[in-house]
Amino acid sequence: MQYYVYAHTEIGNTRENNEDTLVVGENLIINGSESTSCDAPFITAVCDGVGGENGGEIASFFVAKRLSECNKSEVSELKDEIIQIHRDLVDYGNENYEYFGLQTTMCCLKVCENGKLYCLNTGDSRLYLYKNKKARQISKDHSYVMELYEKGKIKKSELKNHPQKNIITSSVGNPYKLPKVDVCVVSECFCEGCVVVLCSDGVSDFVGEREIEAAMELEVSFDEKIHALSQLALERGSTDNVSVIGVKLN
């Protein structure tokens, strides 16, 4: 099966550099947009350098580059490969002390030859599935506020605007603990009309399921629909880098 992928990343409203790196098959995108067709199997991913840590853009590029070399890997192998990428990134930080502690989130879509789609995620970059005109978040945020919510200490309505919502609890590169890598099925069968959207928190903090549904109903090209999500985040005041990827059947 062949898939169409549109990916966009940019610095945004206030940042001095872009700490996001996108993966589309074997290609890496560090600024701007790219449209391409991909034959399964392939990987596409958003890596968002952890803000406030040394070398966030180096961490995201390091992990994205290694992921781009895993396109042919089986899902059963990918989690172990991500853990190895983590260890190698930690080693890089130890060997280059000015970058000690460099970290990144990672949200990856693995498209298999049989049409089955998987999400592999650590951190708070997200993956959504749009199907039958409804969007829902598939990935689970690894964040402090999500832990508070799961323990019943805050309400779901408090997640979006909680003052500590940007504290993540898992990442690739943390020198003190292994990342928690969730692996889940996105879709058993990717059909016509389905869309997968991946994005960094610079987008998801300002754009959610309802906005994805509205964008998919716009009478514009697929590229423009996906790009509109990043622009809406900026219009709503995103102060982070903005990155978004859309995937559909070609």
PDB file of C-alpha atoms in Angstrom, residues 11-15 200-206 230 232-242:
ATOM      1  CA  ILE A  11      10.328  28.009  14.799  1.00  0.00           C
ATOM      2  CA  GLY A  12       7.042  29.675  15.703  1.00  0.00           C
ATOM      3  CA  ASN A  13       6.231  32.997  17.298  1.00  0.00           C
ATOM      4  CA  THR A  14       8.915  33.481  19.936  1.00  0.00           C
ATOM      5  CA  ARG A  15      11.668  30.834  19.911  1.00  0.00           C
ATOM      6  CA  SER A 200       4.479  18.470  18.995  1.00  0.00           C
ATOM      7  CA  ASP A 201       3.011  20.130  22.094  1.00  0.00           C
ATOM      8  CA  GLY A 202       3.494  23.506  20.419  1.00  0.00           C
ATOM      9  CA  VAL A 203       0.462  22.470  18.379  1.00  0.00           C
ATOM     10  CA  SER A 204      -1.470  20.161  20.727  1.00  0.00           C
ATOM     11  CA  ASP A 205      -1.519  22.721  23.568  1.00  0.00           C
ATOM     12  CA  PHE A 206      -3.690  24.903  21.324  1.00  0.00           C
ATOM     13  CA  SER A 230       0.004  24.589  12.846  1.00  0.00           C
ATOM     14  CA  LEU A 232      -4.142  27.879  14.147  1.00  0.00           C
ATOM     15  CA  ALA A 233      -1.795  27.036  17.036  1.00  0.00           C
ATOM     16  CA  LEU A 234       0.298  30.105  16.219  1.00  0.00           C
ATOM     17  CA  GLU A 235      -2.780  32.312  15.931  1.00  0.00           C
ATOM     18  CA  ARG A 236      -3.919  31.100  19.340  1.00  0.00           C
ATOM     19  CA  GLY A 237      -0.635  32.164  20.908  1.00  0.00           C
ATOM     20  CA  SER A 238       1.688  29.147  20.829  1.00  0.00           C
ATOM     21  CA  THR A 239       5.086  30.176  22.179  1.00  0.00           C
ATOM     22  CA  ASP A 240       6.803  26.927  21.181  1.00  0.00           C
ATOM     23  CA  ASN A 241       8.051  25.458  17.920  1.00  0.00           C
ATOM     24  CA  VAL A 242       5.161  24.033  15.909  1.00  0.00           C
TER      25      VAL A 242
END
